[in-house]
Each structure stands twice: as C-alpha cells, then as structure tokens.
Amino acid sequence: MRRALISVYNKNGIEEFAKELNKLGYGLLSTGGTAKYLKSFDFPVIEVSEYTHFPEILGGRVKTLHPIIFGGILAQRDNPNHIQQIKNLDTIDIVVVNLYPFLETLNRGASIEEIIEMIDVGGVALIRAAAKNYKDVIVLVDPNDYKKTLELLRNNTMTLEYKKYLAAKAFQHTAAYDSHIAAYLSEDLFQEQFTLTGKRIQSLRYGENPHQKAFLYKTEDGYPLDAEFLSGKELSYNNIVDIDAALRFLYDFIDEKAVVIIKHNQACGFAVADDLLTAYIKAYESDKESAFGGIVAINGIVDESLARELYKNFYEVIYANDFSEKALEILQEKRNLRILKGSTKRTNWSFNIKQVGAGFLLQTEDSLKLDNLDVVTDVKPDEKDMRDLIFAWKLCKNFKSNAIVLVKDGQLVGAGAGQTSRVMSVRIAKMRAQDRSVGSCLASDGFFPFKDSVTLAGEYGIKAIIQPGGSRRDQEVIEEANRLGIPMIFTHRRHFYH
C-alpha cells in the first residue's frame, strides 16, 4: 500500500491535502497532535506508534525514530536487496513534515527549557531521509507546495525534476533551522562554521545594471525592508540599497526630527530641526541639484504640509514612520513614487558582511560613542559649535571614506567622500558648500596625516573641527589649528566606511 507520513506543526492547508491524498489511495500515517487533528475530520489515520507497535516515549521526544519508518522511507525501490529487506513493510512514498517553532519560541522570550524542547529531532531526521531518497519519495516542508503536488499526482505527471526541487528545498529548510539553533547555543558570534540564512521574498527586475539578475532575501530579523509598501512602482535593487543607506544615517538620530536625502548610496541632504517640515527643507537645501531623483527617509510622521513640500520635487522613494491620510493622498498622485511606511530604529544585527572573492569578511557593526571627546586646542568650542560638531561626527560615520563633512546649524552643507586623498575630500566638501563653508563645522572620519587639511579649513572659514586623532603628525595638526584659532576635538575613534 502507498503511504504518506504527515507530522506537521504548521497545519495550514493540511486538512485539504490529507483529504486529497486519501482519495488518491494513500494510507495516512501520523503522530501525536497531527493524528488527533486529522482524526477530528474522520480521516482514516494510523498513528505511528500503532504502526510500529512501539509507543511514544520520553514525553514525545521519541516517536518516529524506528526502523519500520525509516526503512519504508530510505529503501531504494530499484534495489532488489533493499526491497528484500523490507518485504514485510510498506514503503512510505510521501513525507509531509514541518518543524517545531524553535525561532518563534526563542523570539518570544521563552525559558531555556522551553527553547531546548523546540529543537526538533525526529522531524529533521524524517525530512533528511526523504530528501536523500527523493527519486522514490516526495518530501514536503512548505504548505505552499501542496497544491502543485496534488495536481501532479492526480494527473500522474510527477517528475523527477520536481521531486529534486522539493528535496533541495527540504535540505535548505533543515539547514536554516540548524543554523538558528547553532547561533543560539554558540557563545561566539563568529563561529568556526558561519551560516547566514534568508528566505527569498522578491525577484527584482534587475540588479545594479539591467544585465544583472537580482533577488531580495529576508532574514528572520526582517531587515532591510521591515516596512509596509503603500504605493508606487516595484522597488529596484538600487532603491533597496539606498533605503539601507538612509536608515543607517537615521539610526544615530533616532530621538530627533531628522530627514535624509540619499543619492547613489550617499547623503546629499541631511538636517535636524524642531519640526519635520523645517528639517526636510534644510535637507533639500543641502544640495538641491543632487536631490533630484534621490530617496527621502524621514524619522517621523509625514503630515499634509510636509507632503505638499515633498510633492514639489522628483523622488524615487519616500520612507517614513507613517503618513497622515491627507499626506498619503497627496503623494499617491505621483503613481510611480514608491511610498514605504516603516521603522527607522536600529535592527538587532550585530555584524556586517562583505564578499571577497569566493569568501567573505565578517565584522561587528560600527558603533557610535561620544564618551571620550578630547579638546586638544587652546581655543575651546562654544556650546553651539559643540552641538554642530557632534552632529557632524554622527553624519560622517556613514559617509564613504575618506570622508569630510561640513555642517552648520543642524544642516549638512557640504561633503566630500570616497576619495583617495583626504585633502581632496576637504576641497570637494568646500565646493559643495560654496559660501556656506564660512562658519561651518568640519568632521573627518579618519585622522589628518598632514596639516594641509587644517590649513584649507582656515582658508574656507571653517569654525571648528572634529576628528579621530592618532596621526604621527598630530602635534603639527594641533599647532596649525592653534595658529588659525580653530577649536579641534579628538574622538579617539575612527569611522572608516569602505
């Protein structure tokens, strides 16, 4: 007799699937709660303990781990020796299993005892056995595959290719499951064997360029797009990268009314103010030319007045914590404008990753600390300058190195980033700022190797400087700042972002 073994925690769709399998002539085997659930619909279900003549033991920890079960799954149908060895057993031709909710239990803050009990043993073994013998056994771990599987079985059109696809999906399922357990049990984030898992949630039209394929995967943390898509065209690869950049800029200003405008993964506009409308106008005025076609991220709720101002310019994406009903109505008049509602709070990721050849680099996330600021010049910054210096330092952290940022009154007025020379970044920041450089405060993500950048700062009318310090020529740099009467702060922390 053909048999299907069903043991599922997620019971979505299982009633209809079991019903159709029964109609197709499959005898149903099941365990514990699943058997009880199916019997409630009067399906003819045989419990595994009845089938093996061995009761569940250890509070259900051992249910399916029995040679009668695994022999029926693993026997190769075209191997006479295998068939001879199981001649008194039925083969099991379909295995439908999904696993205990380990991650869900972990995320709801359960006790360690509860979490450990959610480590599935028998389910994983069943899935792996069925997937290994995919030529003869159909393995299903995802309720979304029930419909197509039934269609192929009804039409007698089941293919080896489809069974192989299900097997690969099954191994991916158990690999992800085990990676979460390993991460939980490990005391070291950077384990000897590191596994990162994600679920594909979107096929993108193309990647950075039209000839490149691209897909969006979601980790269990939900990052980077833990947001509700409200309207507009489908997000592109570059949109998603820019949204990520925007959120990184906003993370360090989470308690302020802040607005950032991103163009090609860099901030061309950024400002904080007492209200979001003022913050947006200041951010836009940071660099009106570059803002065209950029993306805007807003740390707060967009109201009608802000929406009307946003409407005046062309943007690819607007991302905010929320939108008033009228604001959304105004912005949705632009049918192609992508509007997203989501959090601007930092995620709980504690590392970042960069591919290098066939391998990858892992590092802990860069973090902002302001507990070791050291005024190293004779002239001290006043309270207003100190606010702008800290503002500039927070901004500079997320620009590509070598980064120079000029700010004035809570507004980005000029930036030079991604250059091979720090002094060149100073020149570019001045070019962007134009006359606004006078009276601005400067932040540098790395130390000044020579005094030339400070000399230029004096020529450009820059009022104060914040930088990590740590150069062999620090004393020369400090002396130049003293000569020019420019207050300078050392942070003793570098923020390179390659």
Coordinates of C-alpha atoms in Angstrom, one line a residue:
M1 CA 0.0 0.0 0.0
R2 CA 1.2 3.5 -0.8
R3 CA 1.6 5.5 2.4
A4 CA 2.0 9.2 3.3
L5 CA 3.5 10.2 6.7
I6 CA 2.2 13.5 7.9
S7 CA 3.7 15.2 11.0
V8 CA 3.3 19.0 11.0
Y9 CA 3.4 21.8 13.5
N10 CA 2.1 24.3 10.9
K11 CA -1.2 22.8 9.9
N12 CA -2.1 25.4 7.3
G13 CA -3.7 23.5 4.3
I14 CA -3.1 20.1 5.8
E15 CA -6.8 19.1 6.1
E16 CA -7.4 19.5 2.4
F17 CA -4.1 17.9 1.4
A18 CA -4.7 14.8 3.6
K19 CA -8.2 14.5 2.2
E20 CA -7.0 14.5 -1.4
L21 CA -4.2 12.1 -0.6
N22 CA -6.7 9.7 0.9
K23 CA -8.8 10.0 -2.3
L24 CA -5.7 9.1 -4.3
G25 CA -5.3 5.9 -2.3
Y26 CA -2.6 6.8 0.1
G27 CA -2.8 5.4 3.6
L28 CA -2.2 8.1 6.2
L29 CA 0.4 7.7 9.0
S30 CA 0.7 10.4 11.6
T31 CA 1.9 11.3 15.0
G32 CA 0.5 12.8 18.2
G33 CA -1.2 16.2 17.7
T34 CA -1.3 15.9 13.9
A35 CA -3.0 12.5 14.1
K36 CA -5.6 13.9 16.6
Y37 CA -6.2 16.8 14.3
L38 CA -6.7 14.7 11.2
K39 CA -9.0 12.2 13.1
S40 CA -11.2 15.1 14.0
F41 CA -12.2 15.2 10.3
D42 CA -12.8 11.5 10.3
F43 CA -9.9 10.7 8.1
P44 CA -8.6 7.1 8.3
V45 CA -5.3 7.8 10.1
I46 CA -3.0 5.2 11.6
E47 CA -0.8 6.6 14.4
V48 CA 2.9 5.8 14.1
S49 CA 3.0 4.1 17.5
E50 CA 0.3 1.8 16.3
Y51 CA 2.1 1.1 13.0
T52 CA 5.4 0.4 14.6
H53 CA 4.0 -1.3 17.7
F54 CA 6.3 0.9 19.8
P55 CA 4.8 3.6 22.0
E56 CA 5.9 7.2 22.1
I57 CA 8.4 7.7 24.9
L58 CA 10.3 10.4 26.8
G59 CA 7.3 12.8 26.6
G60 CA 7.1 12.6 22.8
R61 CA 10.9 13.1 22.2
V62 CA 10.9 9.7 20.5
K63 CA 8.0 9.0 18.1
T64 CA 9.1 8.3 14.6
L65 CA 12.7 7.1 15.2
H66 CA 12.1 3.5 14.3
P67 CA 13.5 1.1 11.6
I68 CA 10.0 0.4 10.3
I69 CA 9.5 4.1 9.5
F70 CA 13.0 4.9 8.2
G71 CA 13.2 1.6 6.3
G72 CA 10.0 2.5 4.5
I73 CA 11.4 5.9 3.5
L74 CA 15.0 5.1 2.7
A75 CA 14.6 1.9 0.7
Q76 CA 15.5 2.3 -2.9
R77 CA 12.7 0.9 -5.0
D78 CA 15.0 -0.2 -7.8
N79 CA 17.4 -2.0 -5.4
P80 CA 16.4 -5.7 -5.0
N81 CA 18.4 -6.1 -1.9
H82 CA 16.6 -3.2 -0.2
I83 CA 13.2 -4.4 -1.3
Q84 CA 14.0 -7.9 0.0
Q85 CA 15.0 -6.4 3.4
I86 CA 11.7 -4.6 3.8
K87 CA 9.5 -7.2 2.2
N88 CA 7.2 -7.3 5.2
L89 CA 6.9 -3.5 5.3
D90 CA 5.1 -0.9 3.3
T91 CA 7.1 1.8 1.6
I92 CA 6.4 5.4 2.6
D93 CA 6.2 7.4 -0.5
I94 CA 5.3 10.9 0.7
V95 CA 6.7 12.6 3.8
V96 CA 5.0 15.8 4.9
V97 CA 6.8 17.4 7.8
N98 CA 7.5 20.9 9.2
L99 CA 9.4 21.5 12.4
Y100 CA 8.8 22.7 15.9
P101 CA 8.9 26.6 16.0
F102 CA 12.3 27.0 17.5
L103 CA 12.9 30.6 16.4
E104 CA 9.4 31.8 17.3
T105 CA 9.8 30.3 20.8
L106 CA 13.2 32.0 21.1
N107 CA 11.9 35.4 19.9
R108 CA 9.0 35.4 22.4
G109 CA 11.5 35.3 25.3
A110 CA 10.7 31.7 26.4
S111 CA 12.8 30.0 29.1
I112 CA 15.8 28.0 28.1
E113 CA 13.9 24.7 28.9
E114 CA 11.1 25.6 26.5
I115 CA 13.6 26.7 23.8
I116 CA 15.5 23.4 24.1
E117 CA 12.3 21.4 23.8
M118 CA 11.6 23.1 20.5
I119 CA 14.7 21.6 18.9
D120 CA 13.1 19.1 16.6
V121 CA 15.0 15.8 16.2
G122 CA 12.6 13.3 14.6
G123 CA 11.2 15.8 12.1
V124 CA 14.6 16.8 10.9
A125 CA 15.6 13.1 10.5
L126 CA 12.4 12.3 8.5
I127 CA 12.9 15.3 6.2
R128 CA 16.6 14.4 5.5
A129 CA 15.8 10.7 4.9
A130 CA 13.0 11.5 2.5
A131 CA 15.1 14.2 0.7
K132 CA 18.0 11.8 0.4
N133 CA 15.7 9.3 -1.3
Y134 CA 14.0 11.9 -3.4
K135 CA 13.9 9.7 -6.5
D136 CA 11.4 7.5 -4.7
V137 CA 9.9 9.7 -2.0
I138 CA 8.1 13.1 -2.2
V139 CA 9.1 15.4 0.7
L140 CA 7.1 18.4 1.6
V141 CA 8.1 21.1 4.1
D142 CA 6.1 24.1 2.8
P143 CA 2.3 24.2 2.6
N144 CA 2.7 26.4 -0.5
D145 CA 3.8 23.3 -2.4
Y146 CA 0.7 21.2 -1.5
K147 CA -1.4 22.4 -4.4
K148 CA 1.1 21.7 -7.2
T149 CA 2.0 18.3 -5.7
L150 CA -1.7 17.2 -5.7
E151 CA -2.1 18.4 -9.3
L152 CA 0.9 16.3 -10.5
L153 CA -0.3 13.3 -8.5
R154 CA -3.8 13.5 -9.9
N155 CA -2.6 13.8 -13.4
N156 CA 0.1 11.2 -13.0
T157 CA 2.7 13.7 -14.2
M158 CA 5.0 13.8 -11.2
T159 CA 8.6 14.4 -12.4
L160 CA 12.0 13.6 -11.0
E161 CA 12.9 17.2 -11.5
Y162 CA 10.1 18.4 -9.3
K163 CA 10.9 15.8 -6.6
K164 CA 14.6 17.0 -6.7
Y165 CA 13.4 20.6 -6.3
L166 CA 11.4 19.6 -3.2
A167 CA 14.4 17.7 -1.8
A168 CA 16.7 20.8 -2.2
K169 CA 14.0 22.9 -0.5
A170 CA 13.9 20.4 2.3
F171 CA 17.6 20.5 2.9
Q172 CA 17.6 24.3 2.8
H173 CA 14.8 24.2 5.4
T174 CA 16.7 22.0 7.8
A175 CA 20.0 23.9 7.2
A176 CA 18.3 27.2 8.1
Y177 CA 16.7 25.5 11.2
D178 CA 20.0 24.1 12.4
S179 CA 21.8 27.5 11.8
H180 CA 19.4 29.2 14.2
I181 CA 20.0 26.6 16.9
A182 CA 23.7 26.8 16.4
A183 CA 23.6 30.6 16.7
Y184 CA 21.6 30.4 19.9
L185 CA 23.8 27.8 21.6
S186 CA 27.1 29.4 20.5
E187 CA 28.7 31.9 22.9
D188 CA 30.8 33.3 20.0
L189 CA 29.0 35.3 17.2
F190 CA 31.9 34.4 14.8
Q191 CA 31.7 30.7 14.9
E192 CA 34.2 28.4 13.1
Q193 CA 31.4 27.5 10.7
F194 CA 29.3 30.6 10.0
T195 CA 25.9 30.2 8.3
L196 CA 23.7 33.0 7.2
T197 CA 20.2 32.1 6.0
G198 CA 17.5 34.1 4.3
K199 CA 14.2 33.5 2.5
R200 CA 13.7 34.8 -1.0
I201 CA 10.8 37.2 -0.9
Q202 CA 11.1 39.1 -4.2
S203 CA 12.6 38.7 -7.6
L204 CA 13.8 42.1 -8.8
R205 CA 13.6 43.3 -12.4
Y206 CA 17.4 43.5 -12.4
G207 CA 20.4 44.3 -10.3
E208 CA 22.6 47.4 -10.2
N209 CA 22.6 47.2 -14.0
P210 CA 20.0 45.8 -16.5
H211 CA 22.1 42.8 -17.4
Q212 CA 22.4 41.6 -13.8
K213 CA 19.9 39.3 -12.1
A214 CA 18.8 40.2 -8.6
F215 CA 16.7 38.9 -5.7
L216 CA 15.7 40.2 -2.3
Y217 CA 16.2 37.8 0.6
K218 CA 14.8 38.3 4.1
T219 CA 16.4 37.1 7.3
E220 CA 14.4 36.3 10.3
D221 CA 15.2 39.8 11.6
G222 CA 13.1 41.3 8.8
Y223 CA 15.9 43.7 7.8
P224 CA 16.3 45.6 5.4
L225 CA 12.7 46.1 4.4
D226 CA 10.7 45.7 7.6
A227 CA 8.2 48.1 6.1
E228 CA 4.8 48.3 4.5
F229 CA 4.8 49.1 0.8
L230 CA 2.0 51.7 0.4
S231 CA 2.1 52.5 -3.3
G232 CA 4.2 53.1 -6.4
K233 CA 6.4 51.1 -8.7
E234 CA 8.2 48.0 -7.6
L235 CA 11.3 48.6 -5.7
S236 CA 14.6 48.2 -7.6
Y237 CA 17.9 46.8 -6.4
N238 CA 19.3 50.3 -6.2
N239 CA 16.3 51.6 -4.3
I240 CA 16.8 48.9 -1.6
V241 CA 20.5 49.7 -1.3
D242 CA 19.7 53.4 -0.9
I243 CA 17.0 52.7 1.7
D244 CA 19.5 50.8 3.7
A245 CA 21.9 53.7 3.5
A246 CA 19.2 56.1 4.5
L247 CA 18.3 54.1 7.6
R248 CA 22.0 53.9 8.6
F249 CA 22.2 57.7 8.6
L250 CA 19.0 58.0 10.7
Y251 CA 19.9 55.4 13.3
D252 CA 22.2 57.8 15.2
F253 CA 19.4 60.5 15.2
I254 CA 16.6 58.3 16.4
D255 CA 15.4 60.7 19.1
E256 CA 15.5 63.7 16.8
K257 CA 13.3 65.0 13.9
A258 CA 15.7 64.2 11.1
V259 CA 15.4 63.9 7.4
V260 CA 18.0 62.4 5.0
I261 CA 18.1 62.5 1.2
I262 CA 20.2 59.8 -0.4
K263 CA 21.6 59.7 -3.9
H264 CA 23.7 56.8 -5.1
N265 CA 24.2 55.5 -1.6
Q266 CA 25.5 58.8 -0.2
A267 CA 23.6 61.5 1.7
C268 CA 23.3 64.6 -0.4
G269 CA 21.0 66.2 2.2
F270 CA 20.6 65.9 5.9
A271 CA 19.1 68.1 8.6
V272 CA 17.6 68.0 12.1
A273 CA 15.1 70.7 13.3
D274 CA 12.3 71.2 15.8
D275 CA 9.8 70.1 13.2
L276 CA 10.0 67.8 10.2
L277 CA 8.9 70.3 7.6
T278 CA 11.8 72.6 8.6
A279 CA 14.2 69.6 8.7
Y280 CA 13.1 68.5 5.2
I281 CA 13.5 72.0 3.7
K282 CA 17.0 72.3 5.2
A283 CA 17.9 68.8 4.0
Y284 CA 16.7 69.7 0.5
E285 CA 18.7 72.9 0.5
S286 CA 21.9 71.0 1.4
D287 CA 22.2 70.1 -2.3
K288 CA 19.1 70.9 -4.4
E289 CA 20.8 69.7 -7.6
S290 CA 21.7 66.2 -6.3
A291 CA 18.4 65.7 -4.5
F292 CA 16.6 65.2 -7.8
G293 CA 15.8 61.5 -8.3
G294 CA 17.0 60.6 -4.8
I295 CA 15.2 58.9 -2.0
V296 CA 14.0 60.6 1.2
A297 CA 13.8 59.0 4.6
I298 CA 12.0 60.7 7.5
N299 CA 12.3 60.0 11.2
G300 CA 8.7 60.7 12.0
I301 CA 5.2 61.1 10.5
V302 CA 4.6 62.9 7.3
D303 CA 1.7 65.4 7.6
E304 CA -0.1 67.4 4.9
S305 CA 2.3 70.4 4.9
L306 CA 5.4 68.2 4.6
A307 CA 3.7 66.1 1.8
R308 CA 3.0 69.2 -0.2
E309 CA 6.6 70.2 0.0
L310 CA 7.9 66.7 -0.9
Y311 CA 5.5 66.7 -3.9
K312 CA 7.4 69.6 -5.5
N313 CA 10.5 67.6 -6.2
F314 CA 11.0 64.3 -8.1
Y315 CA 12.0 61.4 -5.8
E316 CA 12.2 57.7 -6.3
V317 CA 11.2 56.7 -2.8
I318 CA 9.8 58.3 0.3
Y319 CA 10.2 56.3 3.5
A320 CA 8.7 57.4 6.8
N321 CA 7.4 56.1 10.1
D322 CA 3.9 56.9 9.0
F323 CA 1.8 59.2 6.8
S324 CA -1.4 61.1 7.6
E325 CA -4.4 60.3 5.5
K326 CA -4.2 63.6 3.6
A327 CA -0.4 63.3 3.2
L328 CA -0.7 59.9 1.6
E329 CA -3.5 61.1 -0.7
I330 CA -1.3 63.9 -1.9
L331 CA 1.8 61.8 -2.5
Q332 CA -0.1 59.0 -4.2
E333 CA -1.0 61.4 -7.0
K334 CA 2.5 60.5 -8.2
R335 CA 1.7 57.0 -9.4
N336 CA 5.3 55.9 -9.8
L337 CA 6.5 57.3 -6.4
R338 CA 7.4 54.4 -4.1
I339 CA 6.0 55.1 -0.6
L340 CA 7.0 53.0 2.3
K341 CA 5.9 53.1 6.0
G342 CA 8.4 51.5 8.4
S343 CA 10.6 51.8 11.4
T344 CA 13.8 53.9 11.5
K345 CA 15.1 52.2 14.6
R346 CA 18.3 50.2 14.5
T347 CA 17.8 46.5 13.9
N348 CA 19.3 43.9 16.2
W349 CA 22.0 42.8 13.7
S350 CA 25.4 42.8 15.4
F351 CA 27.6 42.2 12.4
N352 CA 28.1 43.2 8.7
I353 CA 29.4 41.1 5.9
K354 CA 31.4 41.8 2.7
Q355 CA 32.1 39.3 -0.1
V356 CA 35.7 38.9 -1.1
G357 CA 36.3 36.6 -4.0
A358 CA 34.8 33.2 -3.1
G359 CA 34.8 34.1 0.6
F360 CA 33.6 36.8 2.9
L361 CA 34.6 39.1 5.7
L362 CA 32.6 39.5 8.9
Q363 CA 32.9 42.2 11.4
T364 CA 30.9 43.7 14.2
E365 CA 28.8 46.7 13.4
D366 CA 30.4 50.1 13.7
S367 CA 29.1 51.8 16.8
L368 CA 29.0 55.4 17.9
K369 CA 30.5 56.5 21.2
L370 CA 30.8 60.1 22.5
D371 CA 32.3 59.3 25.9
N372 CA 35.9 60.2 25.0
L373 CA 35.9 63.6 23.4
D374 CA 39.1 65.5 23.9
V375 CA 39.5 69.2 23.1
V376 CA 43.2 69.4 22.1
T377 CA 43.5 73.0 21.1
D378 CA 43.9 76.2 23.1
V379 CA 40.6 77.6 21.9
K380 CA 37.5 75.7 23.0
P381 CA 34.3 75.2 21.0
D382 CA 31.3 77.0 22.4
E383 CA 28.0 75.3 23.2
K384 CA 26.5 75.9 19.7
D385 CA 29.7 74.7 17.9
M386 CA 29.8 71.6 20.1
R387 CA 26.2 70.7 19.0
D388 CA 27.2 71.0 15.4
L389 CA 30.5 69.1 15.9
I390 CA 28.7 66.2 17.4
F391 CA 26.0 66.4 14.6
A392 CA 28.8 66.4 12.0
W393 CA 30.6 63.4 13.7
K394 CA 27.4 61.3 13.7
L395 CA 26.9 62.1 10.0
C396 CA 30.5 61.5 9.0
K397 CA 30.3 58.0 10.3
N398 CA 28.1 56.8 7.4
F399 CA 29.8 58.5 4.5
K400 CA 32.3 56.6 2.4
S401 CA 35.9 57.2 3.5
N402 CA 37.9 59.3 3.1
A403 CA 35.0 61.4 4.4
I404 CA 34.8 65.1 5.2
V405 CA 31.5 66.6 6.3
L406 CA 30.7 70.3 6.7
V407 CA 27.6 71.3 8.8
K408 CA 26.0 74.4 10.1
D409 CA 23.0 74.8 12.4
G410 CA 22.0 71.2 12.2
Q411 CA 22.2 71.1 8.4
L412 CA 24.6 69.3 6.1
V413 CA 26.1 72.0 3.8
G414 CA 28.9 70.1 2.1
A415 CA 30.5 66.7 1.9
G416 CA 33.5 65.1 0.2
A417 CA 33.6 61.3 0.4
G418 CA 35.0 58.2 -1.3
Q419 CA 38.2 59.9 -2.3
T420 CA 41.8 58.6 -2.3
S421 CA 43.0 61.8 -0.7
R422 CA 41.6 63.3 2.5
V423 CA 42.7 66.8 1.4
M424 CA 40.8 66.3 -1.8
S425 CA 37.7 65.4 0.2
V426 CA 38.1 68.8 2.0
R427 CA 38.2 70.6 -1.3
I428 CA 35.1 68.8 -2.6
A429 CA 33.2 69.5 0.6
K430 CA 34.1 73.2 0.2
M431 CA 33.0 73.1 -3.5
R432 CA 29.6 71.6 -2.4
A433 CA 29.2 74.1 0.4
Q434 CA 30.4 77.2 -1.5
D435 CA 29.9 80.2 0.7
R436 CA 28.2 78.2 3.4
S437 CA 31.6 76.8 4.4
V438 CA 32.2 80.0 6.3
G439 CA 31.2 79.4 9.9
S440 CA 30.6 75.7 9.4
C441 CA 32.0 72.8 11.5
L442 CA 34.1 70.0 9.9
A443 CA 34.2 66.3 10.7
S444 CA 36.7 63.8 9.3
D445 CA 36.1 60.1 9.6
G446 CA 39.9 59.5 9.9
F447 CA 42.9 61.4 11.2
F448 CA 44.7 64.1 9.2
P449 CA 48.0 62.7 8.1
F450 CA 49.3 66.3 7.4
K451 CA 48.3 69.8 8.5
D452 CA 47.2 70.7 4.9
S453 CA 43.6 69.9 5.5
V454 CA 43.5 72.2 8.6
T455 CA 45.2 75.0 6.5
L456 CA 42.5 74.7 3.9
A457 CA 39.8 74.7 6.6
G458 CA 41.2 78.1 7.8
E459 CA 41.1 79.4 4.2
Y460 CA 37.5 78.2 3.8
G461 CA 36.3 79.9 7.0
I462 CA 35.6 76.7 8.9
K463 CA 34.9 77.4 12.5
A464 CA 35.7 74.1 14.3
I465 CA 37.0 70.6 13.6
I466 CA 36.3 67.1 15.0
Q467 CA 38.4 64.1 14.0
P468 CA 39.8 60.9 15.5
G469 CA 43.4 61.9 16.0
G470 CA 46.1 59.3 16.1
S471 CA 48.4 60.6 13.3
R472 CA 52.2 60.7 13.8
R473 CA 51.8 64.4 12.9
D474 CA 49.0 65.1 15.4
Q475 CA 51.1 67.8 17.1
E476 CA 51.7 69.6 13.8
V477 CA 48.0 69.5 13.1
I478 CA 47.1 70.8 16.6
E479 CA 49.7 73.6 16.2
E480 CA 48.2 74.6 12.9
A481 CA 44.7 74.7 14.4
N482 CA 46.0 76.8 17.2
R483 CA 47.7 79.2 14.7
L484 CA 44.4 79.6 12.9
G485 CA 42.3 79.8 16.1
I486 CA 40.2 76.8 15.2
P487 CA 39.0 74.6 18.0
M488 CA 39.7 70.9 17.5
I489 CA 38.3 67.8 19.1
F490 CA 39.8 64.3 19.0
T491 CA 37.3 61.5 19.4
H492 CA 39.9 58.7 19.6
R493 CA 37.6 56.6 17.4
R494 CA 37.8 56.1 13.7
H495 CA 34.8 55.6 11.4
F496 CA 36.1 54.3 8.1
Y497 CA 33.3 53.0 5.8
H498 CA 34.8 51.4 2.7

